[in-house]
């Protein structure tokens, strides 16, 4: 249930390993494209596998589910403005499945969810179908794949299997064993739900430490990239890299599943979110100040190159991107500024006019490095430009 970044690759890979799969999505365009062997997003190696499983009939897509033996809920769990998680898509998918469930079936939730969601969905099932209580296998099984490496990671990453009963864990492992070669780690549904949130929250806290270090080093007149390199020579220190903020729909979002549920207890996790959000504002302020200083020193407005819109290096995904927020913030704050926007991983953008990265770099007075794309690492340092390096291109 859900043919998105995770659901569709999972459906394709399971089908590719001999499982007969019905892929369900509420978006008729996604269903039509899938049956027409067209991917609705880019993922290396997936197109060829999709063609094979559609032609062999092992995968079929539809807007509604029909009777199966194992059901997987892989739909989004977005956030409302007040940082309260929205599990309505998980609930909707669950309710759609309820009439189809029969004794012995497996029901798995993969969507990143607040702790207790799997138990809540099981309750909803048993309220409608009390005869199924104890007769079906319910589990929570999170994924941890990295976009761009999904096929490899879906097969080789270890999986945490959180059954509501030992038998549910057994049945979920039996299913995933058909295509997962990583190890399986048994636990209960609540721990599995929290494990997914813990993985990403731990990363957010580690990144916040690096970002706070970068702000301190700016004041201290220390090169933070060099400092971190030295500290990481310690055999048990691994400080991550500062950036212009934290983006994407995982690391920037999952910690709120914990802070929303345990606001009193989760102080560091909440503070790390604040620090990572603040870093983007801090970068925007530094750009505006540099533009002002340039104009005072040179009696003319600067040409500014904003290098990078994607939320992380070498991808074309702009979702929740701090770089995009900084560009927008600076453009809105500085009237009729001469700003060139660069994003080598996309051809065009509906809002920003894009400039080639070499042209922008060569003609700019101020260069702002926001996303550490490989292309930018080929650019030569130039002493006669003001270079604001927020992502360690020049270190
Ligand atoms: N970032 C830094 N400094 C770093 C590392 C990352 O500023 O040292 C920034 C990135 O630029 C980006 C953000 O953090 O804006 C998130 O980047 P990411 O490398 O964590 O990548 P995601 O969000 O695509 O994937 C994460 C992964 N989780 C972990 O690494 C613990 C992935 O395994 C998960 O499957 C994914 O979240 C998810 O779907 O939850």
CSV table of C-alpha atoms and ligand atoms in Angstrom, one decimal:
chain,number,residue,atom,x,y,z
A,1,UNK,CA,0.0,0.0,0.0
A,2,UNK,CA,1.9,3.0,-1.4
A,3,UNK,CA,4.1,3.1,-4.5
A,4,UNK,CA,6.5,5.8,-3.5
A,5,UNK,CA,10.3,6.0,-2.9
A,6,UNK,CA,10.2,2.9,-0.7
A,7,UNK,CA,6.9,1.1,-1.6
A,8,UNK,CA,7.6,0.8,-5.3
A,9,UNK,CA,11.2,-0.5,-5.1
A,10,UNK,CA,10.0,-2.9,-2.4
A,11,UNK,CA,7.2,-4.2,-4.6
A,12,UNK,CA,9.5,-4.5,-7.6
A,13,UNK,CA,12.3,-6.3,-5.7
A,14,UNK,CA,9.8,-8.7,-4.0
A,15,UNK,CA,8.2,-9.5,-7.4
A,16,UNK,CA,11.7,-9.9,-8.8
A,17,UNK,CA,12.3,-12.6,-6.2
A,18,UNK,CA,9.2,-14.7,-7.1
A,19,UNK,CA,6.6,-13.0,-4.9
A,20,UNK,CA,3.3,-12.3,-6.6
A,21,UNK,CA,2.8,-8.6,-5.8
A,22,UNK,CA,-0.2,-6.2,-6.2
A,23,UNK,CA,1.1,-2.7,-5.8
A,24,UNK,CA,-1.6,-0.3,-4.6
A,25,UNK,CA,-1.5,3.5,-4.8
A,26,UNK,CA,-4.3,6.1,-4.4
A,27,UNK,CA,-2.7,8.1,-7.2
A,28,UNK,CA,-4.1,6.7,-10.5
A,29,UNK,CA,-1.2,8.3,-12.5
A,30,UNK,CA,1.3,6.3,-10.4
A,31,UNK,CA,-0.7,3.1,-11.0
A,32,UNK,CA,-1.0,3.8,-14.8
A,33,UNK,CA,2.7,4.6,-15.1
A,34,UNK,CA,3.8,1.5,-13.1
A,35,UNK,CA,1.6,-0.8,-15.3
A,36,UNK,CA,3.1,1.0,-18.3
A,37,UNK,CA,6.6,0.1,-17.0
A,38,UNK,CA,7.4,3.8,-16.3
A,39,UNK,CA,9.0,4.9,-13.0
A,40,UNK,CA,7.7,8.2,-11.5
A,41,UNK,CA,11.1,8.9,-9.9
A,42,UNK,CA,14.7,8.3,-10.7
A,43,UNK,CA,16.5,5.3,-9.0
A,44,UNK,CA,19.5,3.6,-10.6
A,45,UNK,CA,18.7,0.1,-11.9
A,46,UNK,CA,15.1,0.1,-11.0
A,47,UNK,CA,13.7,0.8,-14.5
A,48,UNK,CA,15.0,-2.5,-16.0
A,49,UNK,CA,13.7,-4.5,-13.0
A,50,UNK,CA,10.3,-2.8,-13.3
A,51,UNK,CA,10.0,-3.9,-16.9
A,52,UNK,CA,10.9,-7.5,-16.1
A,53,UNK,CA,8.3,-7.8,-13.3
A,54,UNK,CA,5.5,-6.2,-15.2
A,55,UNK,CA,6.2,-8.3,-18.3
A,56,UNK,CA,6.4,-11.5,-16.2
A,57,UNK,CA,3.1,-10.5,-14.5
A,58,UNK,CA,4.7,-10.9,-11.1
A,59,UNK,CA,3.8,-7.2,-10.3
A,60,UNK,CA,0.6,-5.5,-11.1
A,61,UNK,CA,-0.6,-2.0,-9.9
A,62,UNK,CA,-4.1,-0.9,-9.0
A,63,UNK,CA,-5.8,1.9,-7.0
A,64,UNK,CA,-7.5,-0.7,-4.8
A,65,UNK,CA,-6.2,-3.8,-3.0
A,66,UNK,CA,-7.7,-7.2,-3.5
A,67,UNK,CA,-7.4,-10.3,-1.3
A,68,UNK,CA,-3.8,-11.2,-0.6
A,69,UNK,CA,-1.9,-13.1,2.1
A,70,UNK,CA,0.5,-10.4,3.2
A,71,UNK,CA,-0.2,-6.7,3.4
A,72,UNK,CA,2.5,-3.9,3.7
A,73,UNK,CA,1.6,-0.3,4.5
A,74,UNK,CA,4.3,1.9,3.0
A,75,UNK,CA,2.6,5.3,2.8
A,76,UNK,CA,3.8,8.8,3.9
A,77,UNK,CA,3.5,10.0,7.5
A,78,UNK,CA,3.8,13.7,6.9
A,79,UNK,CA,4.0,16.5,9.4
A,80,UNK,CA,1.5,19.3,10.1
A,81,UNK,CA,2.8,22.8,10.9
A,82,UNK,CA,2.7,22.2,14.6
A,83,UNK,CA,5.1,19.3,14.3
A,84,UNK,CA,2.3,16.8,15.2
A,85,UNK,CA,2.7,13.6,13.1
A,86,UNK,CA,-0.1,12.7,10.8
A,87,UNK,CA,-0.8,9.0,10.6
A,88,UNK,CA,-4.0,9.5,8.7
A,89,UNK,CA,-2.6,7.8,5.5
A,90,UNK,CA,-1.5,4.8,7.6
A,91,UNK,CA,-5.0,4.6,9.1
A,92,UNK,CA,-6.7,5.0,5.7
A,93,UNK,CA,-4.5,2.2,4.2
A,94,UNK,CA,-5.3,0.0,7.2
A,95,UNK,CA,-9.1,0.6,6.9
A,96,UNK,CA,-9.0,-0.3,3.2
A,97,UNK,CA,-7.3,-3.6,3.9
A,98,UNK,CA,-9.6,-4.6,6.9
A,99,UNK,CA,-12.4,-6.2,4.8
A,100,UNK,CA,-9.9,-8.4,2.9
A,101,UNK,CA,-8.0,-9.8,5.9
A,102,UNK,CA,-8.4,-13.5,6.7
A,103,UNK,CA,-7.0,-15.9,9.3
A,104,UNK,CA,-3.2,-16.4,9.0
A,105,UNK,CA,-2.5,-13.2,7.0
A,106,UNK,CA,0.5,-11.0,7.7
A,107,UNK,CA,-0.1,-7.2,8.2
A,108,UNK,CA,3.1,-5.1,8.3
A,109,UNK,CA,3.6,-1.3,8.6
A,110,UNK,CA,6.9,0.1,7.2
A,111,UNK,CA,6.0,3.8,7.3
A,112,UNK,CA,8.0,5.9,9.8
A,113,UNK,CA,5.5,6.2,12.7
A,114,UNK,CA,5.1,7.5,16.2
A,115,UNK,CA,5.6,4.8,18.9
A,116,UNK,CA,2.4,2.8,19.4
A,117,UNK,CA,1.0,3.3,15.9
A,118,UNK,CA,1.2,-0.4,15.1
A,119,UNK,CA,-0.8,-1.3,18.2
A,120,UNK,CA,-3.4,1.4,17.3
A,121,UNK,CA,-3.8,0.0,13.9
A,122,UNK,CA,-4.2,-3.5,15.3
A,123,UNK,CA,-7.0,-2.1,17.6
A,124,UNK,CA,-8.7,-0.6,14.6
A,125,UNK,CA,-8.6,-3.9,12.8
A,126,UNK,CA,-10.0,-5.9,15.8
A,127,UNK,CA,-12.7,-3.3,16.4
A,128,UNK,CA,-14.1,-3.9,13.0
A,129,UNK,CA,-13.2,-7.6,12.7
A,130,UNK,CA,-13.1,-9.0,16.3
A,131,UNK,CA,-12.8,-12.6,15.0
A,132,UNK,CA,-9.4,-11.8,13.7
A,133,UNK,CA,-7.9,-11.0,17.1
A,134,UNK,CA,-5.0,-13.4,17.6
A,135,UNK,CA,-5.6,-14.9,14.2
A,136,UNK,CA,-3.5,-12.6,12.0
A,137,UNK,CA,0.2,-11.6,12.3
A,138,UNK,CA,0.9,-7.8,12.9
A,139,UNK,CA,4.4,-6.3,12.8
A,140,UNK,CA,6.3,-3.1,12.3
A,141,UNK,CA,9.3,-3.4,10.0
A,142,UNK,CA,11.1,-0.1,9.2
A,143,UNK,CA,13.5,0.4,6.3
A,144,UNK,CA,16.7,2.5,6.2
A,145,UNK,CA,17.6,2.7,2.6
A,146,UNK,CA,19.4,5.7,1.1
A,147,UNK,CA,17.8,7.2,-2.0
A,148,UNK,CA,20.2,6.5,-4.9
A,149,UNK,CA,21.3,3.2,-3.5
A,150,UNK,CA,17.8,1.7,-2.8
A,151,UNK,CA,18.1,-1.7,-4.7
A,152,UNK,CA,21.3,-2.6,-3.0
A,153,UNK,CA,20.3,-1.5,0.5
A,154,UNK,CA,16.8,-3.0,0.4
A,155,UNK,CA,18.4,-6.4,-0.2
A,156,UNK,CA,21.5,-6.1,1.9
A,157,UNK,CA,20.7,-3.9,4.9
A,158,UNK,CA,19.9,-5.6,8.2
A,159,UNK,CA,16.2,-5.4,9.1
A,160,UNK,CA,14.6,-4.8,12.5
A,161,UNK,CA,11.4,-7.0,12.7
A,162,UNK,CA,9.0,-5.8,15.3
A,163,UNK,CA,6.2,-8.3,15.7
A,164,UNK,CA,3.3,-7.8,18.1
A,165,UNK,CA,3.8,-11.5,18.9
A,166,UNK,CA,6.7,-13.9,18.4
A,167,UNK,CA,4.7,-15.7,15.7
A,168,UNK,CA,4.2,-12.3,13.9
A,169,UNK,CA,8.0,-11.8,13.9
A,170,UNK,CA,8.5,-15.3,12.5
A,171,UNK,CA,6.0,-14.7,9.7
A,172,UNK,CA,7.5,-11.3,8.8
A,173,UNK,CA,11.0,-12.7,8.7
A,174,UNK,CA,9.8,-15.6,6.6
A,175,UNK,CA,8.4,-13.1,4.1
A,176,UNK,CA,11.3,-10.8,3.9
A,177,UNK,CA,13.8,-13.7,3.7
A,178,UNK,CA,12.5,-14.2,0.1
A,179,UNK,CA,14.6,-11.1,-0.9
A,180,UNK,CA,16.5,-9.7,2.0
A,181,UNK,CA,20.0,-11.0,2.5
A,182,UNK,CA,20.8,-8.8,5.5
A,183,UNK,CA,20.4,-10.1,9.0
A,184,UNK,CA,17.1,-10.0,10.8
A,185,UNK,CA,16.9,-8.5,14.3
A,186,UNK,CA,13.8,-9.6,16.3
A,187,UNK,CA,12.0,-7.2,18.6
A,188,UNK,CA,8.5,-5.9,19.4
A,189,UNK,CA,6.6,-3.3,17.5
A,190,UNK,CA,7.1,-0.4,19.8
A,191,UNK,CA,10.9,-0.9,19.9
A,192,UNK,CA,11.0,-1.2,16.1
A,193,UNK,CA,9.1,2.0,15.7
A,194,UNK,CA,11.4,3.8,18.2
A,195,UNK,CA,14.5,2.3,16.5
A,196,UNK,CA,13.7,4.0,13.2
A,197,UNK,CA,13.2,7.3,15.0
A,198,UNK,CA,16.3,6.8,17.1
A,199,UNK,CA,18.6,6.1,14.0
A,200,UNK,CA,17.6,9.4,12.4
A,201,UNK,CA,17.4,11.4,15.6
A,202,UNK,CA,20.9,10.3,16.6
A,203,UNK,CA,22.2,11.5,13.2
A,204,UNK,CA,20.4,14.9,13.6
A,205,UNK,CA,22.0,15.4,17.1
A,206,UNK,CA,25.4,14.5,15.6
A,207,UNK,CA,24.9,17.0,12.8
A,208,UNK,CA,23.8,19.6,15.2
A,209,UNK,CA,27.0,19.2,17.1
A,210,UNK,CA,29.0,19.8,13.9
A,211,UNK,CA,26.8,22.8,13.0
A,212,UNK,CA,27.2,24.4,16.5
A,213,UNK,CA,31.0,23.8,16.2
A,214,UNK,CA,31.1,25.7,12.9
A,215,UNK,CA,29.3,28.7,14.4
A,216,UNK,CA,31.7,28.7,17.4
A,217,UNK,CA,34.7,28.4,15.1
A,218,UNK,CA,33.6,31.4,13.1
A,219,UNK,CA,33.8,33.4,16.2
A,220,UNK,CA,37.0,31.8,17.3
A,221,UNK,CA,38.7,32.4,14.0
A,222,UNK,CA,39.3,28.7,13.6
A,223,UNK,CA,38.9,26.6,10.4
A,224,UNK,CA,36.2,24.1,11.5
A,225,UNK,CA,36.9,21.6,8.7
A,226,UNK,CA,40.5,21.4,9.8
A,227,UNK,CA,39.5,21.2,13.5
A,228,UNK,CA,37.1,18.3,12.8
A,229,UNK,CA,39.7,16.5,10.7
A,230,UNK,CA,42.1,16.7,13.6
A,231,UNK,CA,39.5,15.7,16.3
A,232,UNK,CA,38.5,12.7,14.2
A,233,UNK,CA,42.1,11.4,14.3
A,234,UNK,CA,41.1,10.3,17.8
A,235,UNK,CA,40.3,6.5,17.5
A,236,UNK,CA,36.9,6.9,19.1
A,237,UNK,CA,35.7,10.3,17.8
A,238,UNK,CA,33.6,10.7,14.7
A,239,UNK,CA,32.3,14.2,14.3
A,240,UNK,CA,30.1,14.7,11.2
A,241,UNK,CA,30.3,17.6,8.7
A,242,UNK,CA,28.8,21.0,9.2
A,243,UNK,CA,26.3,22.1,6.5
A,244,UNK,CA,24.0,25.0,5.7
A,245,UNK,CA,21.3,23.2,7.8
A,246,UNK,CA,19.6,19.7,7.6
A,247,UNK,CA,17.2,18.9,4.9
A,248,UNK,CA,15.3,15.9,3.4
A,249,UNK,CA,12.1,14.4,4.7
A,250,UNK,CA,13.8,12.0,7.1
A,251,UNK,CA,16.5,13.4,9.4
A,252,UNK,CA,14.8,16.8,9.5
A,253,UNK,CA,11.4,15.2,10.3
A,254,UNK,CA,11.8,12.0,12.3
A,255,UNK,CA,13.0,13.6,15.5
A,256,UNK,CA,9.7,15.4,15.8
A,257,UNK,CA,8.0,12.0,16.1
A,258,UNK,CA,9.8,11.7,19.4
A,259,UNK,CA,9.6,15.3,20.7
A,260,UNK,CA,5.9,15.5,19.9
A,261,UNK,CA,5.2,12.3,21.9
A,262,UNK,CA,7.7,12.9,24.8
A,263,UNK,CA,8.1,16.8,25.0
A,264,UNK,CA,9.3,16.8,28.6
A,265,UNK,CA,11.8,14.1,28.2
A,266,UNK,CA,13.4,14.9,24.8
A,267,UNK,CA,15.4,18.0,25.5
A,268,UNK,CA,18.6,17.3,23.5
A,269,UNK,CA,16.7,15.9,20.5
A,270,UNK,CA,14.5,19.1,20.4
A,271,UNK,CA,17.5,21.4,20.8
A,272,UNK,CA,19.3,19.6,18.0
A,273,UNK,CA,16.4,20.3,15.7
A,274,UNK,CA,16.5,24.0,16.7
A,275,UNK,CA,20.2,24.2,16.1
A,276,UNK,CA,20.0,22.7,12.7
A,277,UNK,CA,17.1,25.0,11.7
A,278,UNK,CA,19.0,28.0,13.2
A,279,UNK,CA,22.1,27.1,11.1
A,280,UNK,CA,20.2,27.8,7.9
A,281,UNK,CA,19.1,31.2,9.2
A,282,UNK,CA,22.7,31.9,10.4
A,283,UNK,CA,24.0,31.2,6.9
A,284,UNK,CA,21.4,33.5,5.3
A,285,UNK,CA,22.5,36.3,7.7
A,286,UNK,CA,26.1,35.8,6.8
A,287,UNK,CA,25.3,36.1,3.1
A,288,UNK,CA,23.3,39.3,3.6
A,289,UNK,CA,26.1,40.8,5.7
A,290,UNK,CA,28.7,40.0,3.0
A,291,UNK,CA,26.5,41.6,0.3
A,292,UNK,CA,26.2,44.8,2.4
A,293,UNK,CA,29.9,44.9,3.2
A,294,UNK,CA,30.8,44.4,-0.5
A,295,UNK,CA,28.5,47.3,-1.5
A,296,UNK,CA,30.0,49.6,1.2
A,297,UNK,CA,33.6,48.7,0.2
A,298,UNK,CA,33.1,48.8,-3.6
A,299,UNK,CA,30.3,51.4,-4.0
A,300,UNK,CA,28.4,48.9,-6.2
A,301,UNK,CA,26.1,45.9,-5.7
A,302,UNK,CA,27.8,42.5,-5.8
A,303,UNK,CA,27.1,39.7,-8.2
A,304,UNK,CA,26.3,36.7,-6.0
A,305,UNK,CA,26.4,33.0,-7.0
A,306,UNK,CA,24.3,30.8,-4.7
A,307,UNK,CA,25.8,27.3,-5.4
A,308,UNK,CA,23.4,24.4,-4.7
A,309,UNK,CA,19.6,23.9,-4.1
A,310,UNK,CA,19.5,20.2,-3.3
A,311,UNK,CA,19.1,19.0,0.3
A,312,UNK,CA,22.3,17.0,0.1
A,313,UNK,CA,25.3,16.5,-2.2
A,314,UNK,CA,25.0,14.9,-5.7
A,315,UNK,CA,21.2,14.4,-5.8
A,316,UNK,CA,18.4,16.3,-7.5
A,317,UNK,CA,16.0,16.3,-4.5
A,318,UNK,CA,15.1,19.7,-3.2
A,319,UNK,CA,12.5,18.5,-0.5
A,320,UNK,CA,12.9,20.4,2.8
A,321,UNK,CA,16.2,21.8,1.5
A,322,UNK,CA,17.9,24.4,3.7
A,323,UNK,CA,19.9,25.6,0.6
A,324,UNK,CA,16.6,26.4,-1.1
A,325,UNK,CA,15.4,28.3,2.0
A,326,UNK,CA,18.6,30.3,2.2
A,327,UNK,CA,18.4,31.4,-1.5
A,328,UNK,CA,14.7,32.4,-1.0
A,329,UNK,CA,15.5,34.3,2.2
A,330,UNK,CA,18.3,36.3,0.7
A,331,UNK,CA,16.4,37.1,-2.5
A,332,UNK,CA,13.4,38.3,-0.5
A,333,UNK,CA,15.6,40.3,1.9
A,334,UNK,CA,17.8,42.1,-0.6
A,335,UNK,CA,15.8,44.0,-3.2
A,336,UNK,CA,17.0,43.9,-6.8
A,337,UNK,CA,20.1,42.0,-5.9
A,338,UNK,CA,22.1,40.4,-8.7
A,339,UNK,CA,21.9,36.7,-7.7
A,340,UNK,CA,22.7,33.7,-9.9
A,341,UNK,CA,21.2,30.4,-8.7
A,342,UNK,CA,23.1,27.2,-9.4
A,343,UNK,CA,21.9,23.5,-9.2
A,344,UNK,CA,23.9,21.2,-11.5
A,345,UNK,CA,21.5,18.2,-10.8
A,346,UNK,CA,18.4,19.8,-12.3
A,347,UNK,CA,17.8,21.2,-15.8
A,348,UNK,CA,15.3,23.9,-14.7
A,349,UNK,CA,13.3,25.1,-11.8
A,350,UNK,CA,9.8,26.6,-11.8
A,351,UNK,CA,10.8,29.4,-9.5
A,352,UNK,CA,14.6,30.0,-9.9
A,353,UNK,CA,16.3,30.7,-13.2
A,354,UNK,CA,19.4,28.5,-13.1
A,355,UNK,CA,22.9,29.4,-14.2
A,356,UNK,CA,25.7,27.0,-15.1
A,357,UNK,CA,28.0,26.6,-12.1
A,358,UNK,CA,31.2,27.6,-14.0
A,359,UNK,CA,29.6,30.7,-15.4
A,360,UNK,CA,28.2,31.7,-12.1
A,361,UNK,CA,31.5,31.1,-10.2
A,362,UNK,CA,33.6,33.0,-12.7
A,363,UNK,CA,31.4,36.1,-12.9
A,364,UNK,CA,30.5,36.3,-9.2
A,365,UNK,CA,31.9,38.7,-6.6
A,366,UNK,CA,30.5,36.7,-3.8
A,367,UNK,CA,30.3,32.9,-4.0
A,368,UNK,CA,28.0,31.0,-1.5
A,369,UNK,CA,28.7,27.3,-1.4
A,370,UNK,CA,25.5,25.7,0.1
A,371,UNK,CA,25.5,22.0,-1.2
A,372,UNK,CA,28.8,20.0,-1.6
A,373,UNK,CA,28.1,18.8,-5.1
A,374,UNK,CA,31.1,17.1,-6.8
A,375,UNK,CA,31.1,19.6,-9.6
A,376,UNK,CA,31.9,22.4,-7.2
A,377,UNK,CA,35.0,20.6,-6.0
A,378,UNK,CA,36.6,21.2,-9.4
A,379,UNK,CA,36.4,25.0,-9.0
A,380,UNK,CA,39.7,26.8,-8.3
A,381,UNK,CA,40.0,28.9,-5.1
A,382,UNK,CA,40.1,32.6,-6.0
A,383,UNK,CA,41.5,35.3,-3.7
A,384,UNK,CA,39.7,38.1,-5.4
A,385,UNK,CA,36.2,36.7,-4.6
A,386,UNK,CA,34.4,36.7,-1.3
A,387,UNK,CA,33.8,32.9,-0.8
A,388,UNK,CA,31.3,31.8,1.9
A,389,UNK,CA,31.9,28.0,2.1
A,390,UNK,CA,29.1,26.5,4.3
A,391,UNK,CA,29.6,22.9,3.1
A,392,UNK,CA,33.4,22.3,3.1
A,393,UNK,CA,34.1,22.5,-0.6
A,394,UNK,CA,37.4,24.3,0.0
A,395,UNK,CA,37.8,23.2,3.6
B,1,LIG,N1,24.1,16.3,6.6
B,1,LIG,C1,25.0,17.2,7.2
B,1,LIG,N2,26.2,16.7,7.7
B,1,LIG,C2,26.5,15.4,7.6
B,1,LIG,C3,25.6,14.5,7.1
B,1,LIG,C4,24.4,14.9,6.6
B,1,LIG,O1,24.8,18.4,7.2
B,1,LIG,O2,27.6,15.0,8.1
B,1,LIG,C5,22.8,16.7,6.1
B,1,LIG,C6,22.6,16.5,4.6
B,1,LIG,O3,23.2,17.5,3.9
B,1,LIG,C7,21.1,16.5,4.5
B,1,LIG,C8,20.7,15.9,5.8
B,1,LIG,O4,21.8,16.0,6.7
B,1,LIG,O5,20.6,17.8,4.4
B,1,LIG,C9,20.2,14.4,5.8
B,1,LIG,O6,21.2,13.8,5.0
B,1,LIG,P1,21.5,12.2,5.2
B,1,LIG,O7,22.8,11.9,4.7
B,1,LIG,O8,21.2,11.7,6.6
B,1,LIG,O9,20.5,11.4,4.2
B,1,LIG,P2,18.9,11.1,4.2
B,1,LIG,O10,18.1,11.9,5.0
B,1,LIG,O11,18.6,10.9,2.7
B,1,LIG,O12,18.8,9.5,4.7
B,1,LIG,C10,18.7,9.2,6.1
B,1,LIG,C11,19.5,8.0,6.4
B,1,LIG,N3,19.5,7.7,7.8
B,1,LIG,C12,20.7,7.7,8.5
B,1,LIG,O13,21.8,7.8,7.9
B,1,LIG,C13,20.7,7.4,9.9
B,1,LIG,C14,18.9,6.8,5.7
B,1,LIG,O14,19.6,5.6,6.0
B,1,LIG,C15,17.4,6.7,6.0
B,1,LIG,O15,16.9,5.5,5.4
B,1,LIG,C16,16.7,7.9,5.6
B,1,LIG,O16,17.3,9.0,6.4
B,1,LIG,C17,15.3,7.7,5.9
B,1,LIG,O17,14.6,7.3,5.0
B,1,LIG,O18,14.9,7.8,7.1
